[in-house]
Short mmCIF file of C-alpha atoms in Angstrom, two decimals:
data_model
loop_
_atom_site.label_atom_id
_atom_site.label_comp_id
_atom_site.label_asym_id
_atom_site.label_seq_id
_atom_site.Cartn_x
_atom_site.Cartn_y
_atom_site.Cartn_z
CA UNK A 307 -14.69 10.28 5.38
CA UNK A 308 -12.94 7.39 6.85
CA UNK A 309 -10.17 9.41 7.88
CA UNK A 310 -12.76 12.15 9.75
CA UNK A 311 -14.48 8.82 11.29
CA UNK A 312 -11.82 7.67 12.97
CA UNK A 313 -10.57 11.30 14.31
CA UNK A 314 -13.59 11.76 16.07
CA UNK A 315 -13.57 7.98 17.36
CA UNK A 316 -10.64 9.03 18.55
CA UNK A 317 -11.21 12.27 20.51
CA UNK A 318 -14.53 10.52 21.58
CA UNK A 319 -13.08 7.57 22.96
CA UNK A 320 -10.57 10.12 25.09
CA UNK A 321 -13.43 11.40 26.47
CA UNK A 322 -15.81 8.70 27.49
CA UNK A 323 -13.38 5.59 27.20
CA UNK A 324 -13.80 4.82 31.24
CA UNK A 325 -17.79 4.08 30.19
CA UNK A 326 -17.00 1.55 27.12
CA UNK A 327 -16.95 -1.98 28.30
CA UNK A 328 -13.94 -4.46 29.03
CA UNK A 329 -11.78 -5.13 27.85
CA UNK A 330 -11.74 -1.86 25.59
CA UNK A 331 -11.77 0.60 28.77
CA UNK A 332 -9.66 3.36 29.07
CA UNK A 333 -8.72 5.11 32.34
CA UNK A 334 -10.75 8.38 33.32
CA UNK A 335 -9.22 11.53 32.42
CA UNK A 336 -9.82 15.33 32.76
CA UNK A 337 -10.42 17.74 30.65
CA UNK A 338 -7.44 19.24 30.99
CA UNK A 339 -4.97 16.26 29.99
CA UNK A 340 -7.01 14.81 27.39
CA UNK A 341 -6.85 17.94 25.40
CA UNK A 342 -2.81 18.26 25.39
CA UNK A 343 -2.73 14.48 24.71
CA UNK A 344 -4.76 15.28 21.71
CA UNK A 345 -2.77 18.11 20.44
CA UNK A 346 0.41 18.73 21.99
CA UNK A 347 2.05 15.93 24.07
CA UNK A 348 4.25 13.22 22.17
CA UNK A 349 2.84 10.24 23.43
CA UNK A 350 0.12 11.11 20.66
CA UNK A 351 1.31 13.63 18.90
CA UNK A 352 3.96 11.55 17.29
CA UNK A 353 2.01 8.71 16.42
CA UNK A 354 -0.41 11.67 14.43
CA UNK A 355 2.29 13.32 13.01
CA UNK A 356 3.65 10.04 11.50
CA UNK A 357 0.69 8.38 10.07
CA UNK A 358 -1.54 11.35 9.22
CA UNK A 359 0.88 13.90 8.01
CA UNK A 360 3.91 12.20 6.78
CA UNK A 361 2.19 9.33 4.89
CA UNK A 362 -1.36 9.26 4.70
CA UNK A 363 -1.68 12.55 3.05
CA UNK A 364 0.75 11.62 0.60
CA UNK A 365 -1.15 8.33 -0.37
CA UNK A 366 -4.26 10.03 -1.05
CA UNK A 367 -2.98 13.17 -2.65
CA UNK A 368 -0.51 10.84 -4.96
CA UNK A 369 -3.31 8.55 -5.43
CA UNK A 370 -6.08 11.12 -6.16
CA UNK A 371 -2.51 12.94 -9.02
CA UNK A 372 -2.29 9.45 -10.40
CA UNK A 373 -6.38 8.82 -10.95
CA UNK A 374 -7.14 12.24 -12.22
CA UNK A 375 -4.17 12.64 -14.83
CA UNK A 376 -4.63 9.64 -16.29
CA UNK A 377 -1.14 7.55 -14.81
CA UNK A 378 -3.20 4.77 -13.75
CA UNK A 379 -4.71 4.28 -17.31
CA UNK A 380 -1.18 5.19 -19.10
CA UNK A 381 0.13 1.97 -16.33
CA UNK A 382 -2.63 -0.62 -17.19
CA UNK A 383 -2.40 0.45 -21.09
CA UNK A 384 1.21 -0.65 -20.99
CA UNK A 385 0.73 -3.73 -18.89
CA UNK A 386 -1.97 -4.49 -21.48
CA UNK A 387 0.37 -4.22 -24.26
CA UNK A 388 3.32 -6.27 -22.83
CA UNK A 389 0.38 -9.11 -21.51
CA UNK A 390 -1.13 -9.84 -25.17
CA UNK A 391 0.05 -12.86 -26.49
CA UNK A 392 -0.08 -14.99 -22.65
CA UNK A 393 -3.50 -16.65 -21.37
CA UNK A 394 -3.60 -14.89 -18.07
CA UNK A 395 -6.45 -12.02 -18.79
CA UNK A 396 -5.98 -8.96 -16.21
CA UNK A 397 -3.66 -10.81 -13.71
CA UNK A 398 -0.73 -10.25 -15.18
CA UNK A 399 -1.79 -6.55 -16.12
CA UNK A 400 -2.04 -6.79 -12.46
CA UNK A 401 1.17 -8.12 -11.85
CA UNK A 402 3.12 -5.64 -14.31
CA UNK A 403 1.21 -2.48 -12.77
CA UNK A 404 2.23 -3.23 -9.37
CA UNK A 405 5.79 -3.55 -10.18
CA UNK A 406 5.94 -0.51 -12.44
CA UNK A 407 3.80 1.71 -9.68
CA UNK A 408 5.54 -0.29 -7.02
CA UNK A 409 9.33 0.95 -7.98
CA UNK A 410 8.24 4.42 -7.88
CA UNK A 411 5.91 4.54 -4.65
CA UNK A 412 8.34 2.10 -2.64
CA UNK A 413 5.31 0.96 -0.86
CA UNK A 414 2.11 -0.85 -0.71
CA UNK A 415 0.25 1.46 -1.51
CA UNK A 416 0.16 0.36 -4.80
CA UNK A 417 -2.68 -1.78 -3.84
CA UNK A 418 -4.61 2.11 -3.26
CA UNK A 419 -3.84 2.77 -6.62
CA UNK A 420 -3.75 -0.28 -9.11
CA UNK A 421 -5.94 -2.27 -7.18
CA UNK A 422 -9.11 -0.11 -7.99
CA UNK A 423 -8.80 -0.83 -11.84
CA UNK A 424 -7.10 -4.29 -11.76
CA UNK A 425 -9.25 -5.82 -9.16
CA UNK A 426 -13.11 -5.40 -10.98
CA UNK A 427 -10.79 -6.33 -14.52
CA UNK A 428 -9.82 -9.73 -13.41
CA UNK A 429 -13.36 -10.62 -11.72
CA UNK A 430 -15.11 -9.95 -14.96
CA UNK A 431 -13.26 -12.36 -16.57
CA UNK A 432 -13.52 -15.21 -13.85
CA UNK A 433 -10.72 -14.77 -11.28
CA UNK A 434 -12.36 -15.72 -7.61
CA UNK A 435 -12.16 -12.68 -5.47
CA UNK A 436 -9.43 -13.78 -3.10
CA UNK A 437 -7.45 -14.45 -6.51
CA UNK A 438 -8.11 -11.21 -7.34
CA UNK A 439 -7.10 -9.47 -4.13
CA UNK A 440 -4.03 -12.33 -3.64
CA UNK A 441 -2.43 -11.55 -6.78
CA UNK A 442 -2.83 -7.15 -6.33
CA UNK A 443 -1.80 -7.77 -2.65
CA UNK A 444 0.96 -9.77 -4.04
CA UNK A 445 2.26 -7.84 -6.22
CA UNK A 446 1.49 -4.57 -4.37
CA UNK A 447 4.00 -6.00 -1.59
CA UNK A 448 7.05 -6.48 -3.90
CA UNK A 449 7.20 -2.35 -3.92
CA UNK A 450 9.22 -2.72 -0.77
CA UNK A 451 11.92 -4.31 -2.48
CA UNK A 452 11.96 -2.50 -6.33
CA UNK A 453 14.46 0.09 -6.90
CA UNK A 454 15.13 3.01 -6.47
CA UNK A 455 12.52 3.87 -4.11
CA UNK A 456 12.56 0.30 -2.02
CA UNK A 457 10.11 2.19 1.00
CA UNK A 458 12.33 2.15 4.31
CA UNK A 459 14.06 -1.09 3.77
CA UNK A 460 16.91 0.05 1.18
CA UNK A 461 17.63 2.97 3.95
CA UNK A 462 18.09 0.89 6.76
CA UNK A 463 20.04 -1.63 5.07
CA UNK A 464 22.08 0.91 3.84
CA UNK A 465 22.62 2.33 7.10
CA UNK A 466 23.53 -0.84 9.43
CA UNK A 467 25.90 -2.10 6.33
CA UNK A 468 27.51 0.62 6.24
CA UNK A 469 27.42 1.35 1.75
CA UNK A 470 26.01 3.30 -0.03
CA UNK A 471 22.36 3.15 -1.18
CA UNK A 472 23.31 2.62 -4.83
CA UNK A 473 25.14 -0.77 -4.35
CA UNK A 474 21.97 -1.59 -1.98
CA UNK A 475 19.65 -0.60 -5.38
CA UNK A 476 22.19 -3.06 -7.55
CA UNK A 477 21.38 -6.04 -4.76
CA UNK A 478 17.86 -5.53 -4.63
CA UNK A 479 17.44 -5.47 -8.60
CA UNK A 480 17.77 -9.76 -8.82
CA UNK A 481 15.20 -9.77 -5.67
CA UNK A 482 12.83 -7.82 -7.43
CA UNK A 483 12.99 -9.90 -10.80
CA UNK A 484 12.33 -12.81 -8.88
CA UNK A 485 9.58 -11.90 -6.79
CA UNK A 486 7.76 -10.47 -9.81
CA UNK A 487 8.32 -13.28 -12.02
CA UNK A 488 7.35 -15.55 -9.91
CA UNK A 489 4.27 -13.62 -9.06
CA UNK A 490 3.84 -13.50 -13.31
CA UNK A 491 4.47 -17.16 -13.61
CA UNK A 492 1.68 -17.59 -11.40
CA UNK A 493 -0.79 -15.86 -12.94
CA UNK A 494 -0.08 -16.78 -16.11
CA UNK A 495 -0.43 -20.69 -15.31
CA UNK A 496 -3.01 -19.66 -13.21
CA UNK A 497 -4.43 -17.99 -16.44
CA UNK A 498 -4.12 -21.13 -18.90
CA UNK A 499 -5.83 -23.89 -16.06
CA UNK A 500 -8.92 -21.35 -16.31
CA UNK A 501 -8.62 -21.40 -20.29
CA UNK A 502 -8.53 -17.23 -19.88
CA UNK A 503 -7.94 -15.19 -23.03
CA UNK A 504 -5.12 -13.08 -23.26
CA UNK A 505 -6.24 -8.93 -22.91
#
């Protein structure tokens, strides 16, 4: 719905954006350009192709895969099982579910699809909201930098150091370790100042 909200916003605004008021006005157009622009011409076409088709599609149908055949659950079970014994409740199930999801979407989009479980976990057990969201968001960021996946960054590294992606993998293995451990450390001292049970 979102998505189909801000498509017509879009095609709406093309039409009547030399009506909407500063400093949001667009210039008048005819008929006949605004209709290429909207289909055909690469000043928008691009930008559509890019984010609707190449990624956006991907998030939701990998999120909607992940949800509906149980990944999600399998992720959290684990992170439950590895988070017993430490006084951090759900944050550090949040913690270990964004890197495990995060090293195999390579981007933050793992907020999409741990965030939904992790997030209502740790508020029933006392984390603030912002803690909540901080520590997802946190964690959800390191997928940038977790092999093998490592989103765009491992590419373009790879490509203006001139080596191969594997020995860019090897590099980014210690960076990954210590952004999630520090991100566990957190919540788990985080976990014993609010006297939290472990899961």
């Amino acid at each position: 719905l979102t998505f189909a909200m801000l498509g017509v916003f879009a095609v709406v605004y093309a039409f009547l954006g030399n009506h909407v008021p500063e400093p949001f006005t667009g210039p008048p157009m005819a008929i006949k350009r605004i209709i290429p622009r909207l289909t055909v011409r690469p000043l928008y076409s691009a930008t559509t192709t890019i984010a609707f088709a190449n990624y956006i599609w991907l998030l939701l149908f990998w999120g909607l895969l992940l949800e509906t055949s149980g990944a999600g659950r399998f992720v959290t079970a684990m992170a439950k099982g590895l988070s017993k014994k430490l006084p951090s409740g759900p944050g550090l199930v949040a913690a270990i579910a964004g890197a495990v999801i995060g090293s195999a979407a390579g981007g933050s989009t793992v907020v999409i699809i741990t965030g939904s479980i992790t997030i209502p976990m740790m508020k029933q057990v006392g984390y603030a909201a912002h803690q909540a969201g901080g520590i997802v968001a946190a964690s959800a960021s390191g997928a940038g930098i977790s092999p093998p996946r490592m989103g765009i960054v491992g590419f373009i590294m790879a490509d203006q150091l001139g080596v191969p992606y594997l020995t860019i993998m090897k590099m980014m293995v210690y960076v990954m370790l210590v952004w999630y451990v520090s991100i566990m450390a957190y919540v788990v001292s985080l976990g014993g100042r609010m006297k939290l049970k472990p899961v």
